[in-house]
CSV table of N, CA, C and O in Angstrom, one decimal:
chain,number,residue,atom,x,y,z
A,1,UNK,N,153.6,181.1,150.2
A,1,UNK,CA,152.7,180.1,150.3
A,1,UNK,C,152.8,179.1,149.0
A,1,UNK,O,152.9,179.5,147.9
A,2,UNK,N,152.9,177.7,149.4
A,2,UNK,CA,152.9,176.8,148.3
A,2,UNK,C,151.7,175.9,148.3
A,2,UNK,O,151.2,175.5,149.3
A,3,UNK,N,151.3,175.5,147.1
A,3,UNK,CA,150.1,174.7,146.9
A,3,UNK,C,150.5,173.5,146.0
A,3,UNK,O,151.2,173.7,144.9
A,4,UNK,N,150.2,172.3,146.3
A,4,UNK,CA,150.5,171.1,145.5
A,4,UNK,C,149.3,170.9,144.6
A,4,UNK,O,148.2,170.7,145.0
A,5,UNK,N,149.6,170.9,143.3
A,5,UNK,CA,148.6,170.6,142.3
A,5,UNK,C,148.5,169.2,141.9
A,5,UNK,O,149.5,168.4,141.9
A,6,UNK,N,147.4,168.7,141.5
A,6,UNK,CA,147.2,167.3,141.0
A,6,UNK,C,147.9,167.2,139.8
A,6,UNK,O,148.2,168.2,139.1
A,7,UNK,N,148.4,166.1,139.4
A,7,UNK,CA,149.1,165.8,138.1
A,7,UNK,C,148.5,166.3,136.9
A,7,UNK,O,149.2,166.7,135.9
A,8,UNK,N,147.2,166.3,136.8
A,8,UNK,CA,146.5,166.7,135.7
A,8,UNK,C,146.4,168.2,135.5
A,8,UNK,O,146.0,168.6,134.4
A,9,UNK,N,146.8,168.9,136.5
A,9,UNK,CA,146.6,170.4,136.3
A,9,UNK,C,147.9,170.9,135.7
A,9,UNK,O,148.9,170.5,136.1
A,10,UNK,N,147.8,171.9,134.8
A,10,UNK,CA,149.0,172.4,134.2
A,10,UNK,C,148.7,174.0,134.0
A,10,UNK,O,147.6,174.4,133.9
A,11,UNK,N,149.8,174.8,133.8
A,11,UNK,CA,149.7,176.1,133.5
A,11,UNK,C,149.4,177.0,134.7
A,11,UNK,O,149.6,176.5,135.9
A,12,UNK,N,149.0,178.2,134.5
A,12,UNK,CA,148.8,179.2,135.6
A,12,UNK,C,147.3,179.0,136.0
A,12,UNK,O,146.4,178.6,135.4
A,13,UNK,N,147.1,179.5,137.3
A,13,UNK,CA,145.8,179.5,137.8
A,13,UNK,C,145.7,180.6,138.7
A,13,UNK,O,146.6,181.5,139.0
A,14,UNK,N,144.3,180.9,139.3
A,14,UNK,CA,144.3,182.0,140.2
A,14,UNK,C,143.0,181.7,141.2
A,14,UNK,O,142.3,180.8,140.9
A,15,UNK,N,143.1,182.5,142.3
A,15,UNK,CA,142.0,182.3,143.2
A,15,UNK,C,141.3,183.7,143.2
A,15,UNK,O,142.0,184.8,143.3
A,16,UNK,N,140.0,183.8,143.2
A,16,UNK,CA,139.2,185.1,143.2
A,16,UNK,C,138.2,184.9,144.3
A,16,UNK,O,137.3,184.1,144.4
A,17,UNK,N,138.2,186.0,145.1
A,17,UNK,CA,137.2,186.1,146.2
A,17,UNK,C,136.6,187.5,146.1
A,17,UNK,O,137.3,188.5,145.9
A,18,UNK,N,135.3,187.5,146.3
A,18,UNK,CA,134.6,188.8,146.4
A,18,UNK,C,133.7,188.9,147.5
A,18,UNK,O,132.9,187.9,147.9
A,19,UNK,N,133.7,190.0,148.2
A,19,UNK,CA,132.9,190.3,149.5
A,19,UNK,C,131.9,191.4,149.2
A,19,UNK,O,132.4,192.5,148.7
A,20,UNK,N,130.8,191.2,149.4
A,20,UNK,CA,129.7,192.2,149.2
A,20,UNK,C,129.3,192.9,150.6
A,20,UNK,O,129.0,192.1,151.5
A,21,UNK,N,129.2,194.2,150.6
A,21,UNK,CA,128.7,194.9,151.9
A,21,UNK,C,127.8,196.1,151.4
A,21,UNK,O,128.0,196.6,150.3
A,22,UNK,N,126.9,196.3,152.3
A,22,UNK,CA,126.1,197.5,151.9
A,22,UNK,C,126.8,198.8,152.6
A,22,UNK,O,127.2,198.7,153.7
A,23,UNK,N,126.8,199.8,151.8
A,23,UNK,CA,127.3,201.1,152.3
A,23,UNK,C,126.5,201.7,153.4
A,23,UNK,O,125.3,201.4,153.4
A,24,UNK,N,127.1,202.3,154.4
A,24,UNK,CA,126.5,202.8,155.4
A,24,UNK,C,125.6,204.1,155.1
A,24,UNK,O,124.6,204.4,155.8
A,25,UNK,N,125.9,204.8,154.1
A,25,UNK,CA,125.2,206.0,153.7
A,25,UNK,C,124.2,205.5,152.7
A,25,UNK,O,124.4,204.6,151.8
A,26,UNK,N,123.0,206.2,152.7
A,26,UNK,CA,121.9,205.9,151.8
A,26,UNK,C,121.6,207.2,151.1
A,26,UNK,O,121.8,208.3,151.4
A,27,UNK,N,121.0,206.9,149.9
A,27,UNK,CA,120.6,208.0,149.0
A,27,UNK,C,119.0,207.7,148.6
A,27,UNK,O,118.8,206.7,147.9
A,28,UNK,N,118.1,208.5,149.1
A,28,UNK,CA,116.7,208.2,148.9
A,28,UNK,C,116.3,206.6,149.3
A,28,UNK,O,115.8,205.9,148.7
A,29,UNK,N,116.8,206.3,150.6
A,29,UNK,CA,116.7,205.0,151.2
A,29,UNK,C,117.3,203.8,150.5
A,29,UNK,O,117.1,202.7,150.8
A,30,UNK,N,118.1,204.2,149.5
A,30,UNK,CA,118.9,203.1,148.9
A,30,UNK,C,120.4,203.2,149.2
A,30,UNK,O,120.9,204.3,149.1
A,31,UNK,N,121.1,202.1,149.5
A,31,UNK,CA,122.5,202.2,149.8
A,31,UNK,C,123.3,201.5,148.7
A,31,UNK,O,122.7,200.6,148.0
A,32,UNK,N,124.5,202.0,148.5
A,32,UNK,CA,125.3,201.3,147.4
A,32,UNK,C,125.8,200.0,147.9
A,32,UNK,O,125.9,199.8,149.1
A,33,UNK,N,126.0,199.1,147.0
A,33,UNK,CA,126.6,197.7,147.3
A,33,UNK,C,128.2,197.9,146.9
A,33,UNK,O,128.4,198.3,145.9
A,34,UNK,N,128.9,197.7,148.0
A,34,UNK,CA,130.3,197.7,147.7
A,34,UNK,C,130.9,196.3,147.6
A,34,UNK,O,130.6,195.4,148.4
A,35,UNK,N,131.7,196.1,146.5
A,35,UNK,CA,132.2,194.7,146.2
A,35,UNK,C,133.8,194.9,146.4
A,35,UNK,O,134.4,195.7,145.6
A,36,UNK,N,134.4,194.1,147.3
A,36,UNK,CA,135.8,194.1,147.5
A,36,UNK,C,136.3,192.8,146.9
A,36,UNK,O,135.8,191.8,147.2
A,37,UNK,N,137.2,193.0,145.9
A,37,UNK,CA,137.7,191.8,145.2
A,37,UNK,C,139.2,191.6,145.5
A,37,UNK,O,139.9,192.4,145.6
A,38,UNK,N,139.5,190.3,145.8
A,38,UNK,CA,140.9,189.9,146.0
A,38,UNK,C,141.2,188.8,145.1
A,38,UNK,O,140.5,187.7,145.0
A,39,UNK,N,142.3,188.9,144.2
A,39,UNK,CA,142.7,187.9,143.3
A,39,UNK,C,144.1,187.6,143.5
A,39,UNK,O,145.0,188.5,143.6
A,40,UNK,N,144.4,186.3,143.6
A,40,UNK,CA,145.8,185.8,143.8
A,40,UNK,C,146.1,185.0,142.6
A,40,UNK,O,145.4,184.0,142.3
A,41,UNK,N,147.2,185.2,142.0
A,41,UNK,CA,147.6,184.6,140.8
A,41,UNK,C,148.8,183.5,141.1
A,41,UNK,O,149.7,184.0,141.8
A,42,UNK,N,148.8,182.5,140.5
A,42,UNK,CA,149.8,181.4,140.7
A,42,UNK,C,150.5,181.1,139.4
A,42,UNK,O,149.9,181.0,138.4
A,43,UNK,N,151.8,181.0,139.4
A,43,UNK,CA,152.6,180.7,138.3
A,43,UNK,C,152.4,179.1,138.0
A,43,UNK,O,151.8,178.3,138.7
A,44,UNK,N,153.0,178.7,136.9
A,44,UNK,CA,153.0,177.2,136.6
A,44,UNK,C,153.7,176.4,137.6
A,44,UNK,O,154.6,176.9,138.1
A,45,UNK,N,153.3,175.1,137.7
A,45,UNK,CA,153.9,174.4,138.7
A,45,UNK,C,155.3,173.9,138.3
A,45,UNK,O,155.7,173.9,137.0
A,46,UNK,N,156.2,173.7,139.3
A,46,UNK,CA,157.5,173.1,139.0
A,46,UNK,C,157.4,171.7,138.8
A,46,UNK,O,156.4,171.1,138.7
A,47,UNK,N,158.6,171.0,138.7
A,47,UNK,CA,158.6,169.5,138.4
A,47,UNK,C,157.9,168.7,139.5
A,47,UNK,O,157.5,167.6,139.2
A,48,UNK,N,157.9,169.2,140.7
A,48,UNK,CA,157.4,168.5,141.9
A,48,UNK,C,155.8,168.9,142.0
A,48,UNK,O,155.1,168.4,142.9
A,49,UNK,N,155.3,169.7,141.1
A,49,UNK,CA,153.9,170.0,141.2
A,49,UNK,C,153.6,171.2,142.2
A,49,UNK,O,152.5,171.4,142.5
A,50,UNK,N,154.7,171.9,142.5
A,50,UNK,CA,154.4,172.9,143.5
A,50,UNK,C,154.3,174.3,142.8
A,50,UNK,O,155.0,174.5,141.8
A,51,UNK,N,153.5,175.2,143.3
A,51,UNK,CA,153.3,176.5,142.7
A,51,UNK,C,153.5,177.5,143.8
A,51,UNK,O,153.3,177.3,145.0
A,52,UNK,N,153.9,178.7,143.4
A,52,UNK,CA,154.0,179.8,144.4
A,52,UNK,C,153.1,181.0,143.9
A,52,UNK,O,152.9,181.2,142.7
A,53,UNK,N,152.6,181.7,144.9
A,53,UNK,CA,151.8,182.8,144.6
A,53,UNK,C,152.7,183.8,143.9
A,53,UNK,O,153.7,184.1,144.4
A,54,UNK,N,152.3,184.3,142.8
A,54,UNK,CA,153.1,185.2,142.0
A,54,UNK,C,152.6,186.7,142.3
A,54,UNK,O,153.5,187.6,142.1
A,55,UNK,N,151.4,186.9,142.4
A,55,UNK,CA,150.9,188.3,142.6
A,55,UNK,C,149.5,188.3,143.4
A,55,UNK,O,148.9,187.4,143.3
A,56,UNK,N,149.2,189.4,144.0
A,56,UNK,CA,148.0,189.6,144.7
A,56,UNK,C,147.4,191.0,144.2
A,56,UNK,O,148.2,191.9,144.2
A,57,UNK,N,146.2,191.1,143.8
A,57,UNK,CA,145.6,192.3,143.4
A,57,UNK,C,144.3,192.5,144.1
A,57,UNK,O,143.6,191.6,144.3
A,58,UNK,N,144.0,193.7,144.4
A,58,UNK,CA,142.8,194.0,145.2
A,58,UNK,C,142.0,195.2,144.4
A,58,UNK,O,142.8,196.1,144.0
A,59,UNK,N,140.8,195.1,144.3
A,59,UNK,CA,140.0,196.1,143.6
A,59,UNK,C,138.7,196.4,144.4
A,59,UNK,O,138.2,195.4,145.2
A,60,UNK,N,138.1,197.4,144.2
A,60,UNK,CA,136.8,197.7,144.9
A,60,UNK,C,135.9,198.3,143.8
A,60,UNK,O,136.3,199.2,143.0
A,61,UNK,N,134.7,197.8,143.8
A,61,UNK,CA,133.6,198.2,142.9
A,61,UNK,C,132.5,198.9,143.7
A,61,UNK,O,132.3,198.4,144.8
A,62,UNK,N,131.6,199.7,143.1
A,62,UNK,CA,130.5,200.2,143.8
A,62,UNK,C,129.3,200.1,142.9
A,62,UNK,O,129.4,200.7,141.8
A,63,UNK,N,128.3,199.3,143.3
A,63,UNK,CA,127.1,199.2,142.6
A,63,UNK,C,126.1,200.2,143.1
A,63,UNK,O,125.7,200.2,144.2
A,64,UNK,N,125.7,201.1,142.1
A,64,UNK,CA,124.8,202.2,142.6
A,64,UNK,C,123.4,201.8,142.0
A,64,UNK,O,123.1,201.1,141.0
A,65,UNK,N,122.4,202.2,142.8
A,65,UNK,CA,121.0,202.1,142.5
A,65,UNK,C,120.6,203.1,141.4
A,65,UNK,O,120.7,204.2,141.8
A,66,UNK,N,120.0,202.7,140.3
A,66,UNK,CA,119.6,203.7,139.3
A,66,UNK,C,118.1,204.1,139.3
A,66,UNK,O,117.6,204.7,138.4
A,67,UNK,N,117.5,203.7,140.4
A,67,UNK,CA,116.0,204.0,140.5
A,67,UNK,C,115.1,202.7,140.2
A,67,UNK,O,114.0,202.7,140.6
A,68,UNK,N,115.7,201.8,139.5
A,68,UNK,CA,115.0,200.5,139.3
A,68,UNK,C,115.9,199.3,139.7
A,68,UNK,O,115.3,198.2,140.1
A,69,UNK,N,117.2,199.3,139.5
A,69,UNK,CA,118.0,198.2,139.9
A,69,UNK,C,119.4,198.6,140.3
A,69,UNK,O,119.7,199.8,139.9
A,70,UNK,N,120.2,197.7,140.7
A,70,UNK,CA,121.6,198.0,140.9
A,70,UNK,C,122.3,197.7,139.6
A,70,UNK,O,122.2,196.6,139.0
A,71,UNK,N,123.2,198.5,139.2
A,71,UNK,CA,123.9,198.4,137.9
A,71,UNK,C,125.2,197.8,138.1
A,71,UNK,O,126.0,198.2,139.0
A,72,UNK,N,125.4,196.6,137.5
A,72,UNK,CA,126.7,195.8,137.7
A,72,UNK,C,127.7,196.1,136.5
A,72,UNK,O,127.3,196.0,135.4
A,73,UNK,N,128.8,196.5,136.9
A,73,UNK,CA,129.9,196.8,135.9
A,73,UNK,C,130.2,195.6,135.1
A,73,UNK,O,130.1,194.5,135.6
A,74,UNK,N,130.6,195.9,133.9
A,74,UNK,CA,131.0,194.8,133.0
A,74,UNK,C,132.1,193.8,133.6
A,74,UNK,O,132.2,192.7,133.4
A,75,UNK,N,133.0,194.5,134.4
A,75,UNK,CA,134.1,193.7,135.0
A,75,UNK,C,133.6,192.7,135.9
A,75,UNK,O,134.4,191.7,136.3
A,76,UNK,N,132.4,192.8,136.4
A,76,UNK,CA,132.0,191.8,137.4
A,76,UNK,C,130.9,190.9,136.8
A,76,UNK,O,130.4,190.0,137.5
A,77,UNK,N,130.8,190.9,135.5
A,77,UNK,CA,129.9,189.9,134.8
A,77,UNK,C,130.5,188.5,134.8
A,77,UNK,O,131.7,188.4,135.1
A,78,UNK,N,129.6,187.5,134.6
A,78,UNK,CA,130.2,186.2,134.6
A,78,UNK,C,131.3,185.9,133.7
A,78,UNK,O,131.4,186.5,132.6
A,79,UNK,N,132.2,185.0,134.0
A,79,UNK,CA,133.4,184.7,133.2
A,79,UNK,C,132.9,183.7,132.1
A,79,UNK,O,132.3,182.7,132.5
A,80,UNK,N,133.1,183.9,130.8
A,80,UNK,CA,132.7,183.0,129.8
A,80,UNK,C,133.9,182.2,129.4
A,80,UNK,O,135.0,182.7,129.5
A,81,UNK,N,133.6,181.0,129.1
A,81,UNK,CA,134.7,180.1,128.6
A,81,UNK,C,134.5,179.7,127.2
A,81,UNK,O,133.5,179.6,126.7
């Protein structure tokens, strides 16, 4: 897969997608939230501004209900810049 970057874009980039689903099993009427994450990383553009996908990674997280709220792992917290 090749993507053309605009001239102002430089360096590496990535695409991140997260899909949330409710687990089919419940515990005291509460189901876990399952987060499936797909991350695709792209290398720096060549002289023509084309980049190629360099790697794809998949992860799965499970948000459990603690009696008051669903606990979100630190890995899923907002990205700070």
